[in-house]
XYZ file of C-alpha atoms in Angstrom:
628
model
C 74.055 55.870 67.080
C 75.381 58.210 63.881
C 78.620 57.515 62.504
C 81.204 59.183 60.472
C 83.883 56.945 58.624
C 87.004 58.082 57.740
C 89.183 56.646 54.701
C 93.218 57.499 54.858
C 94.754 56.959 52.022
C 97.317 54.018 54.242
C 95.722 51.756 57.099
C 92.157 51.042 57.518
C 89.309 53.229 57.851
C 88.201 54.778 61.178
C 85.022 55.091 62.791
C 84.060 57.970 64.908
C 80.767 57.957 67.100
C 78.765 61.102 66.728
C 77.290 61.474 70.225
C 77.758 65.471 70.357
C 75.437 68.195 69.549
C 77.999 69.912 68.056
C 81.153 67.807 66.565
C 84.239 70.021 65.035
C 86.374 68.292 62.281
C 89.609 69.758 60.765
C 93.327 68.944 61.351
C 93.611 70.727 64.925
C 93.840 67.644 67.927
C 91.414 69.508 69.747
C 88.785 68.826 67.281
C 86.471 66.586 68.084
C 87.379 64.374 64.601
C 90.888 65.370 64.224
C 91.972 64.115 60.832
C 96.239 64.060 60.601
C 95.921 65.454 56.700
C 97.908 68.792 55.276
C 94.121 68.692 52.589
C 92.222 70.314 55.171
C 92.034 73.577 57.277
C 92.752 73.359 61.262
C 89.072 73.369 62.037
C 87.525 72.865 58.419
C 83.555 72.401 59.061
C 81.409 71.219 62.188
C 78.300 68.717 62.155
C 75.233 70.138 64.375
C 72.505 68.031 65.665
C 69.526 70.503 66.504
C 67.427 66.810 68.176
C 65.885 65.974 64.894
C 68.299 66.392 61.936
C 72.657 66.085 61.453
C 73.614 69.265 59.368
C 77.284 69.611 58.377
C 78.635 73.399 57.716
C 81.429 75.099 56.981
C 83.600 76.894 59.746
C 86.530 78.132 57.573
C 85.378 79.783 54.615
C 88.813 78.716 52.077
C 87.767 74.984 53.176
C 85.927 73.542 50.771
C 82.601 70.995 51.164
C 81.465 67.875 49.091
C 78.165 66.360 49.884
C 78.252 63.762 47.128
C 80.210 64.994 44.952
C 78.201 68.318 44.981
C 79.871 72.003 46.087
C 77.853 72.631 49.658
C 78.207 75.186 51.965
C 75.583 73.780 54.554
C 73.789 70.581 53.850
C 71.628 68.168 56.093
C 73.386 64.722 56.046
C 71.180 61.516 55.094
C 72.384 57.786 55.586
C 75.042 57.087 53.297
C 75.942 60.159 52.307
C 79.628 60.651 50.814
C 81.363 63.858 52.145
C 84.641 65.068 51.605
C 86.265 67.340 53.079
C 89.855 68.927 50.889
C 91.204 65.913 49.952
C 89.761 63.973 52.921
C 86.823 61.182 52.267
C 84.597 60.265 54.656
C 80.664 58.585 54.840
C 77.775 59.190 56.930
C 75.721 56.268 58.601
C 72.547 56.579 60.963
C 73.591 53.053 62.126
C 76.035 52.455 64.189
C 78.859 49.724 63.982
C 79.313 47.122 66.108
C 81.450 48.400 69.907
C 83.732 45.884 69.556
C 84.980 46.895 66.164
C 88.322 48.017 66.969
C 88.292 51.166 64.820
C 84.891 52.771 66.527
C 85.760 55.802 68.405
C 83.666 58.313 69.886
C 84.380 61.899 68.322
C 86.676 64.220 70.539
C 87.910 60.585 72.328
C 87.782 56.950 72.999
C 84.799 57.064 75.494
C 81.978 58.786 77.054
C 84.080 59.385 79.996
C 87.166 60.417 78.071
C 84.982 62.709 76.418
C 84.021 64.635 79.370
C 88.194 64.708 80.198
C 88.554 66.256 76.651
C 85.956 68.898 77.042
C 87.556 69.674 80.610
C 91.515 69.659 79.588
C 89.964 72.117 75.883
C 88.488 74.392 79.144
C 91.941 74.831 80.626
C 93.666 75.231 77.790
C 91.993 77.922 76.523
C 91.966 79.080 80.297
C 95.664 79.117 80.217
C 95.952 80.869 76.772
C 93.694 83.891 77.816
C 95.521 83.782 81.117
C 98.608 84.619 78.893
C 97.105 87.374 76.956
C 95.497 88.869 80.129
C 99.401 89.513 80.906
C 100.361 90.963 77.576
C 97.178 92.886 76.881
C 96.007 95.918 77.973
C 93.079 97.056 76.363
C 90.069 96.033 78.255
C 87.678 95.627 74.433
C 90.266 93.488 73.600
C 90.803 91.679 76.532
C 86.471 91.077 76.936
C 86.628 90.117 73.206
C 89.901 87.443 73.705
C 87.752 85.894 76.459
C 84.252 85.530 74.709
C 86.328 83.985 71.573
C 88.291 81.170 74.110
C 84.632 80.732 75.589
C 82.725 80.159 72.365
C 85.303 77.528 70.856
C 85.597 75.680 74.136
C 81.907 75.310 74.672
C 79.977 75.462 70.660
C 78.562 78.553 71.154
C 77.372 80.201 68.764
C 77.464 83.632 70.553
C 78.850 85.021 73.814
C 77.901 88.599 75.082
C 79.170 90.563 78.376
C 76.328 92.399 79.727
C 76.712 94.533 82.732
C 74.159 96.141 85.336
C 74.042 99.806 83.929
C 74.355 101.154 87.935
C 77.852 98.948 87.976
C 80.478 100.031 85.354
C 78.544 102.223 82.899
C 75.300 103.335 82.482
C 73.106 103.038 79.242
C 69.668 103.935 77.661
C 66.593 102.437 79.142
C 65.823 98.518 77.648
C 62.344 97.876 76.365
C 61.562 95.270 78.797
C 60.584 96.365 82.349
C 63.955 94.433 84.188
C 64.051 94.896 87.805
C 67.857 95.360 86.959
C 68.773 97.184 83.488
C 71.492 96.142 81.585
C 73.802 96.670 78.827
C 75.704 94.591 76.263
C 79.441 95.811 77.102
C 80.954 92.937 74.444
C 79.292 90.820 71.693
C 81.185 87.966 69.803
C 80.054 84.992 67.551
C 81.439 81.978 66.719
C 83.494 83.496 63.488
C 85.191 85.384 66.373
C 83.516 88.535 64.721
C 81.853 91.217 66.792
C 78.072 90.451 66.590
C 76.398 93.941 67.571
C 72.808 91.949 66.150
C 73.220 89.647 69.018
C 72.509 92.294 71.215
C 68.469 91.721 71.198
C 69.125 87.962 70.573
C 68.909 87.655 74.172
C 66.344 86.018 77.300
C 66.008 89.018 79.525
C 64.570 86.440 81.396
C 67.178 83.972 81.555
C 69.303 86.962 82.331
C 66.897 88.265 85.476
C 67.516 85.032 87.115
C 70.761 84.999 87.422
C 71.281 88.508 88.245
C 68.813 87.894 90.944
C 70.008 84.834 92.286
C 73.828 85.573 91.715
C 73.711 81.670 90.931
C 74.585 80.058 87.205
C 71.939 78.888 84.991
C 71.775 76.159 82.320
C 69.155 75.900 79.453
C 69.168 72.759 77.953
C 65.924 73.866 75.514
C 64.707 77.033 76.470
C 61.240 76.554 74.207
C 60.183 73.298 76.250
C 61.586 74.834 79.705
C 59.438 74.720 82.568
C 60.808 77.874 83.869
C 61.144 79.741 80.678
C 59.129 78.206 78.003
C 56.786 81.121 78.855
C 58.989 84.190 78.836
C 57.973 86.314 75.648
C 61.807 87.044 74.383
C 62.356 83.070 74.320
C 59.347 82.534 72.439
C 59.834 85.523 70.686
C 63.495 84.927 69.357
C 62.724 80.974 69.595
C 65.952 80.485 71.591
C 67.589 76.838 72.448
C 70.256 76.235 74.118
C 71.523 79.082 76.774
C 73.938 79.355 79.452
C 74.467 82.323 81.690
C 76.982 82.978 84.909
C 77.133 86.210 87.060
C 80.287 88.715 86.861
C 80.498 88.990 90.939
C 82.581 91.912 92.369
C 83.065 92.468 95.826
C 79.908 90.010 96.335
C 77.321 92.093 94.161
C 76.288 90.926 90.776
C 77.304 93.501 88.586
C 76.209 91.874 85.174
C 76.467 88.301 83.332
C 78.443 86.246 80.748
C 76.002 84.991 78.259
C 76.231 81.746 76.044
C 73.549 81.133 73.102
C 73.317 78.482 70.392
C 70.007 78.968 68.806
C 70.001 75.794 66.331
C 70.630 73.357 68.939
C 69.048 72.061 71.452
C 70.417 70.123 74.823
C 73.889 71.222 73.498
C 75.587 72.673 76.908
C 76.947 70.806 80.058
C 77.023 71.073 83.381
C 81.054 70.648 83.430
C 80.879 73.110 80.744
C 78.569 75.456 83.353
C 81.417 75.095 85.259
C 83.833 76.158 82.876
C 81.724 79.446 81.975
C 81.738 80.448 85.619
C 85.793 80.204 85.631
C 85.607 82.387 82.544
C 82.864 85.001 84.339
C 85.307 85.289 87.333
C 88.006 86.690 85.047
C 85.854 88.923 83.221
C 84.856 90.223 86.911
C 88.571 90.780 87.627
C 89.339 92.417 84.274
C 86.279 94.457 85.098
C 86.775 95.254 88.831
C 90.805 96.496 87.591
C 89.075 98.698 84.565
C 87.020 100.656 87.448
C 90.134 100.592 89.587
C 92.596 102.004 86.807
C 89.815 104.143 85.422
C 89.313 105.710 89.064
C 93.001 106.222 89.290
C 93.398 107.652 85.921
C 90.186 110.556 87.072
C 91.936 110.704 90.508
C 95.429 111.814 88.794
C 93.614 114.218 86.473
C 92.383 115.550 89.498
C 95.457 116.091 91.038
C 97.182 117.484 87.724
C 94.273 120.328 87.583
C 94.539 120.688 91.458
C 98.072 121.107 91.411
C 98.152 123.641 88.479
C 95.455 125.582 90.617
C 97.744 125.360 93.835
C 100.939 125.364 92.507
C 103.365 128.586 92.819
C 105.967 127.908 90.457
C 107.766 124.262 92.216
C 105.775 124.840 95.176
C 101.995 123.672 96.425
C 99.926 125.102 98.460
C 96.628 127.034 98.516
C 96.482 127.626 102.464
C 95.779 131.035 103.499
C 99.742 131.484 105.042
C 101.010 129.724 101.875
C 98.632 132.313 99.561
C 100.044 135.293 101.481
C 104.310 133.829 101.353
C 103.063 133.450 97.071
C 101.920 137.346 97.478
C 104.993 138.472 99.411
C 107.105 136.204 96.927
C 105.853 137.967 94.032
C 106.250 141.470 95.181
C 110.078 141.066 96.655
C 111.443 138.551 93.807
C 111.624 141.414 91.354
C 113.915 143.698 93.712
C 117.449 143.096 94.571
C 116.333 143.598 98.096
C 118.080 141.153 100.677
C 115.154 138.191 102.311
C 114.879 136.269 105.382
C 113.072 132.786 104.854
C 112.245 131.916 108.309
C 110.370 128.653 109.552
C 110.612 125.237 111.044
C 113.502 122.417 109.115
C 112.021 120.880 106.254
C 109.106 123.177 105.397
C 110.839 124.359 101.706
C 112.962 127.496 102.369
C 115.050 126.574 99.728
C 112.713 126.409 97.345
C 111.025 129.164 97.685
C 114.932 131.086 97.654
C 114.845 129.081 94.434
C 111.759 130.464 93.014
C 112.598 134.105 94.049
C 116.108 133.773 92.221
C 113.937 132.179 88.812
C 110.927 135.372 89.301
C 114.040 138.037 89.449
C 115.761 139.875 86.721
C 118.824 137.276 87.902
C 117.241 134.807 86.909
C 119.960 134.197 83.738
C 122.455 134.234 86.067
C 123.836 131.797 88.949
C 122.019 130.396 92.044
C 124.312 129.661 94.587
C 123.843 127.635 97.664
C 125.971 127.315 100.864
C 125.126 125.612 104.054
C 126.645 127.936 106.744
C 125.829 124.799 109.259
C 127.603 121.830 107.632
C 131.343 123.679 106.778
C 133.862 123.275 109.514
C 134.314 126.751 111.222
C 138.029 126.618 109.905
C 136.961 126.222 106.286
C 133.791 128.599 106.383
C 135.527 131.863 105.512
C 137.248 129.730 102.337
C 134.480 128.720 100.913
C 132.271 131.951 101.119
C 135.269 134.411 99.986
C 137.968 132.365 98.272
C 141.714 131.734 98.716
C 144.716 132.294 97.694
C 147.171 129.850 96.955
C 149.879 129.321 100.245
C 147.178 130.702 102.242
C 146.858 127.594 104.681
C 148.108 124.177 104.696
C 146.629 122.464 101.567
C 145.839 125.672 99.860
C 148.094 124.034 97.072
C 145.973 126.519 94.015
C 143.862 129.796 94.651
C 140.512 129.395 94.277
C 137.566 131.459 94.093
C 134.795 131.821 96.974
C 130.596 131.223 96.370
C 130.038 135.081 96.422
C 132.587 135.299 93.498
C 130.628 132.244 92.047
C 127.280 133.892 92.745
C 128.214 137.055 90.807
C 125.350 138.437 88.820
C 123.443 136.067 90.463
C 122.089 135.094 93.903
C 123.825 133.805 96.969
C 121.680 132.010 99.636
C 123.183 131.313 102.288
C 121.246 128.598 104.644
C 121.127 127.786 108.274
C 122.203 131.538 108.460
C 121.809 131.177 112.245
C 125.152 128.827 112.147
C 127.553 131.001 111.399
C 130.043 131.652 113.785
C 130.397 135.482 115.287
C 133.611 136.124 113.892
C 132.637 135.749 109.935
C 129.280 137.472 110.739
C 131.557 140.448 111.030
C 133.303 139.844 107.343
C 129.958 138.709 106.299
C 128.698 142.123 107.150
C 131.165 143.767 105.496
C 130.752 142.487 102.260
C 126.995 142.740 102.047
C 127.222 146.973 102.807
C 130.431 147.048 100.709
C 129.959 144.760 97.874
C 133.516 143.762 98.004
C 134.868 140.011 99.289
C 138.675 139.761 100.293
C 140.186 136.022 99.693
C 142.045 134.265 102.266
C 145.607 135.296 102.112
C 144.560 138.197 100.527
C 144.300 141.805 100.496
C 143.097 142.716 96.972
C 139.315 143.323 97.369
C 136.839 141.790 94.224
C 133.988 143.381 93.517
C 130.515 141.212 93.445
C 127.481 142.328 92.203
C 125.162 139.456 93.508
C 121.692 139.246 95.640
C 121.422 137.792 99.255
C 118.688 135.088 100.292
C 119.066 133.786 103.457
C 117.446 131.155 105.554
C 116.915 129.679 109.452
C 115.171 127.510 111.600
C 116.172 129.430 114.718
C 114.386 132.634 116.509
C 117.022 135.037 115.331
C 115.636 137.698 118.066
C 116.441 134.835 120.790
C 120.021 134.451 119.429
C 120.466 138.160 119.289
C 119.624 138.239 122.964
C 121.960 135.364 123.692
C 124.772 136.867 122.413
C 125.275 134.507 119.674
C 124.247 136.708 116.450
C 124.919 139.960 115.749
C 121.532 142.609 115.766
C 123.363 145.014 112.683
C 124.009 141.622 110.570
C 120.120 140.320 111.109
C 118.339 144.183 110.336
C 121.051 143.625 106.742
C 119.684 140.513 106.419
C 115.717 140.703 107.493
C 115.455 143.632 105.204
C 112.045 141.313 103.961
C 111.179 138.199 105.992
C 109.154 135.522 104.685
C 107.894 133.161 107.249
C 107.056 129.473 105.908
C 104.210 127.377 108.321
C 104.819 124.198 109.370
C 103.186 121.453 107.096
C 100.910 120.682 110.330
C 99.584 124.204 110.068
C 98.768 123.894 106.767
C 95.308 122.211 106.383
C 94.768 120.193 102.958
C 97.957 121.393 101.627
C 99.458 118.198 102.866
C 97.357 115.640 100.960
C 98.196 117.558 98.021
C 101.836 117.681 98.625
C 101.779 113.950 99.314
C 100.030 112.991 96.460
C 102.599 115.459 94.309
C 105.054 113.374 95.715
C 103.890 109.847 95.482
C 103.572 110.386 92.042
C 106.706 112.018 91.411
C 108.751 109.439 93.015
C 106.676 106.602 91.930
C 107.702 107.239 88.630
C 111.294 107.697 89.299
C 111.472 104.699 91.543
C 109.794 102.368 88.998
C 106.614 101.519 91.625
C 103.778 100.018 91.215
C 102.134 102.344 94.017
C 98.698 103.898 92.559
C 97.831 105.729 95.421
C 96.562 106.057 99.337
C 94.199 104.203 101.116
C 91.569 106.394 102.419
C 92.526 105.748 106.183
C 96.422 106.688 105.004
C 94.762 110.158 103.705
C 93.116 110.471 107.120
C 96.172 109.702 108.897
C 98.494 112.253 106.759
C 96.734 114.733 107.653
C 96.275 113.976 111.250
C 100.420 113.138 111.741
C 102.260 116.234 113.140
C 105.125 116.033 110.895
C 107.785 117.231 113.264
C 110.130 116.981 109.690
C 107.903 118.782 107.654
C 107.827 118.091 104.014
C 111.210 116.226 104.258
C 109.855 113.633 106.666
C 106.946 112.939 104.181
C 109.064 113.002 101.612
C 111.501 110.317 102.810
C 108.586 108.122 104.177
C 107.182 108.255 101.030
C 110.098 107.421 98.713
C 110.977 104.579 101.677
C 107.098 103.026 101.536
C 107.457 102.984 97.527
C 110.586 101.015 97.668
C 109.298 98.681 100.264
C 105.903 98.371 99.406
C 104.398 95.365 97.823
C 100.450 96.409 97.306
C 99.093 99.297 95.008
C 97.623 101.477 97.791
C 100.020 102.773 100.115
C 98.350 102.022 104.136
C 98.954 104.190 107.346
C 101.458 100.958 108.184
C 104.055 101.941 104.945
C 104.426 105.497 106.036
C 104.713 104.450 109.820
C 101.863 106.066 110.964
C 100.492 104.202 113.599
C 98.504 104.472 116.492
C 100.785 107.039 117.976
C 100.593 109.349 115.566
C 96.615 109.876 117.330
C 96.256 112.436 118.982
C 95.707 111.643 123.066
C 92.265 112.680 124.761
C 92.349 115.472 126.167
C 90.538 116.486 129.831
C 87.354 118.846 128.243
C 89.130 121.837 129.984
C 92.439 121.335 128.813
C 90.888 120.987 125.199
C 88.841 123.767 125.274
C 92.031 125.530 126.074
C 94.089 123.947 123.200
C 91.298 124.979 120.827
C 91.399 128.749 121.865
C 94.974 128.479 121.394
C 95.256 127.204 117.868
C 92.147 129.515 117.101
C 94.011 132.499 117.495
C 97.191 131.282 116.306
C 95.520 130.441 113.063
C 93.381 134.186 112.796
C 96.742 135.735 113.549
C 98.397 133.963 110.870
C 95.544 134.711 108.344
C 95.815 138.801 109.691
C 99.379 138.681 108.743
C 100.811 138.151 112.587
C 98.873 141.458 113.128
C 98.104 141.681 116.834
C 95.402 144.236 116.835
C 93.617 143.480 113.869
C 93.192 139.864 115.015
C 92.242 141.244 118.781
C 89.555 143.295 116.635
C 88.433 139.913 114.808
C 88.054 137.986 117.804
C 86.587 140.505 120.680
C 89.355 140.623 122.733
C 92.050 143.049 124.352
C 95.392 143.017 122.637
C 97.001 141.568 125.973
C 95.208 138.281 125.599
C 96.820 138.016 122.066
C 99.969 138.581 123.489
C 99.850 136.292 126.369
C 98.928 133.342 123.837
C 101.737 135.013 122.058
C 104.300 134.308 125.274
C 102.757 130.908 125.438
C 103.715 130.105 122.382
C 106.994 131.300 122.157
C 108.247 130.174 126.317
C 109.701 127.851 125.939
C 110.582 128.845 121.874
C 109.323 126.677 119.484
C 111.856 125.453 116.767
C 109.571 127.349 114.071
C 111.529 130.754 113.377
C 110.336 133.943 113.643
C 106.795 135.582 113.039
C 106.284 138.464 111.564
C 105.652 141.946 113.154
C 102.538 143.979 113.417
C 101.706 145.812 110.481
């Protein structure tokens, strides 16, 4: 067998088999001749046996070549040849010495067997290193071309190309060849890690059929001589050698292959090497399968960017036909100084839209005030709407001014209107028809010149007849009411709104949420949502902090089983349908009773009586408005 002989400049020479096709020599230890010497490069030249001939050729270009004594870039290598390598001298026999010399070693190890350990620990070392750069990088050229670079080195490839079905990732121009299965080259390297765009014909479209056919690995020891192969036109065409190819599987469909090609020589792959291509193939299928995830993501949050800006009234989303006609009233009031009602269920926004008719008005420089009439103690109510005076209770140790004084020029709104006791309905009164506030422990009147937005959850016209708020107070109050639906009521509004806010508070959070599974989407929109938009919006911020996987399921937002709807008896939901039928053409007439009797065919009574259904016993969802 061939030998090369090494002379250090201490010790004895050393004798390395050559038993490769291809055998790398430089100062690297994972070169197959690794030669301990500052005089040459880290992998200085390789020696290629193509079955017939040993040709030694350059691999860095600064290193420089002696084939006796003349300057060589390539050269074939005869018996006895003198090469030298930097400052490194070594000879080139055909014969081989004797095994028991002490100095013979095979190149890349001490054995046959040790070579095959070699080649296996080179495979997971590069494994490991582009495991560490799939970590740090993020571009996916970069990532494809990282891979086919560890790939060439560890097997002696002299190219490596990506190619993927054109119906998988991408799609391309038709190929010349009549392929059951079209594909693409998505990356091409070569062996001076170099993008090699001329490899992309270089290629056995045959080779390539199989094994997107079979889904199965193929080695190619001499594709000329092949039995399987020898035949195809674009081996004999392009006069190919040695080839190895493994299928990118995703989801168990072949969406393309990782190609290996060394056209000079022959017999020059593996099978442990095989083995080590289909390791790299699987992680080009993953950095694949992630692109089309994160690409897929990237299109669905464009979508929801232009949907939102299509839908979205100022800070608030919707696109619903009650939600259009709340934007139209909106729009008309928020440029009076007119007082407004917001009336609807807990949860379903009434602040915000207060907010946004405070930002459309011509107070919109000044201050937005909030007070929650239902979370002050009775005792301390009448303080902090109108002020106090110091001495004017116990604790009252400095005056201090009310939020109508700290509304002024602005807007007050007062929420949970409904909670206020009877007794400061009376001063609240007052002040709205007068425009003047009176601290505690006071009798010096302040003028205020603000605007009045309030909001409830309760059927003011029940509490009237209860007793428990006062009918001249509401008619100051409901001068324009604007009644919000429930999020249930609202149709697609509330996959919007939950998208909105998964990506709102996936960013604020720090998540690694992406999105909804498809059978979360189905079961948002089938949930009741007793909460409204605050109960999504805490499940959601709660499944973002808990949640471990990139798609949010029905299990993170605790919708379950229960949140199905029960079967109904065909009578009873016949019935139900006809109910929420002419609840919903009511709501689109505007809660016009004889207009929507006119849509649907009926007397005015039968709206009415689905009316008194609705309403006995009261629903916690404030009240409608009247007929036009």
């Amino acid at each position: 067998m061939p030998i090369l002989k090494w002379f250090p400049p201490q010790g004895p020479p050393r004798t390395f088999v050559l038993h490769k096709p291809v055998t790398t020599i430089g100062r690297a230890l994972d070169n197959d001749i690794a030669v301990p010497s500052d005089g040459i490069s880290e992998t200085h030249a390789q020696i290629l046996f193509d079955g017939r001939d040993f040709n030694l050729e350059e691999v860095d270009k600064l290193g420089e070549i002696l084939i006796n004594g003349k300057k060589k870039r390539r050269g074939r290598l005869v018996h006895a040849d003198r090469v030298t390598l930097g400052n490194v001298d070594l000879s080139f026999s055909i014969f081989d010495e004797p095994p028991s010399s002490p100095d013979v070693t095979s190149a890349g190890s001490g054995s046959a067997q040790s070579h095959i350990t070699h080649q296996q620990l080179a495979g997971l070392r590069k494994l490991y290193e582009f495991s560490e750069k799939l970590m740090t990088m993020m571009d996916i050229d970069q990532l494809l071309e990282a891979m086919l670079d560890a790939v060439i080195e560890v097997t002696g490839a002299e190219k490596g190309l990506i190619l993927l079905n054109d119906d998988a990732f991408v799609t391309t121009e038709k190929r010349d060849d009549a392929m059951a299965m079209r594909q693409r080259v998505r990356a091409a390297r070569n062996v001076k890690r170099e993008a090699a765009p001329e490899s992309n014909g270089a290629i056995s479209d045959s080779i390539v059929r199989k094994v997107v056919e079979t889904g199965r690995p193929v080695i190619v020891s001499d594709a000329l001589t092949d039995a399987q192969f020898s035949t195809s036109e674009s081996v004999l065409a392009l006069r190919l050698s040695s080839v190895m190819c493994a299928p990118l599987v995703s989801q168990g469909h072949v969406q393309g292959v990782l190609y290996l090609g060394n056209d000079r020589v022959k017999g020059l792959f593996e099978k442990n090497q095989l083995d080590v291509l289909s390791i790299f193939a699987g992680q080009a299928s993953l950095i694949l399968q992630n692109a089309l995830l994160l690409s897929a993501l990237r299109a669905d949050k464009e979508k929801l960017v232009a949907e939102l800006k299509e839908k979205r009234f100022g800070e608030i989303i919707g696109a619903c036909p009650s939600m259009v006609e709340v934007f139209r009233k909106l729009q008309k009031v928020a440029t009076t100084d007119i007082s407004v009602l917001i009336t609807g269920e807990t949860g379903t926004g009434k602040e915000l839209i207060a907010r946004e008719i405070h930002r459309r008005s011509a107070r919109a420089a000044g201050p937005f005030v909030v007070i929650n009439c239902g979370a002050i103690p009775e005792n301390l109510i009448e303080s902090e709407l109108f002020g106090h005076v110091r001495g004017a209770f116990t604790g009252a140790v400095a005056s201090r001014a009310g939020k109508f004084q700290a509304a002024n020029a602005g807007t007050l709104f007062l929420d949970e209107i409904g909670e206020l006791p009877l007794n400061l309905q009376v001063k609240l009164l007052r002040a709205l028809q007068e425009r003047v506030v009176f601290r505690v422990g006071d009798s010096k009147a302040e003028k205020v010149d603000i605007r009045i937005v309030a909001a409830t959850n309760k059927v003011l016209e029940d509490e009237i007849a209860a007793g428990r708020f006062r009918e001249d107070l509401y008619y100051r109050l409901n001068v324009v009411n604007i009644y919000l639906p429930p999020l249930r009521e609202r149709g697609d509004d509330v996959l919007i709104i939950a998208k909105a806010l998964l990506s709102k508070y996936a960013e604020e959070l720090g998540s690694h949420v992406q999105g909804f599974a498809p059978l979360t989407l189905a079961a948002i929109k089938k949930s009741p949502w007793p909460g409204n938009i605050r109960q999504l919006e805490n499940r959601i911020k709660k499944a973002l902090v808990l949640c471990e996987k990139t798609l949010l399921g029905p299990e993170d937002l605790d919708l379950g089983k229960e949140e199905e709807a029960s079967i109904l008896p065909l009578e009873k939901a016949k019935e139900e349908f006809q109910r929420k039928y002419v609840l919903e053409i009511l709501e689109r007439n505007n809660g016009n009773r004889t207009q929507t009797a006119r849509d649907l065919g009926v007397d005015p009574r039968t709206i009415f009586r689905y009316l008194e259904r609705e309403t006995n016993p009261p629903p916690p969802g404030g009240a409608k408005p009247a007929d036009e």
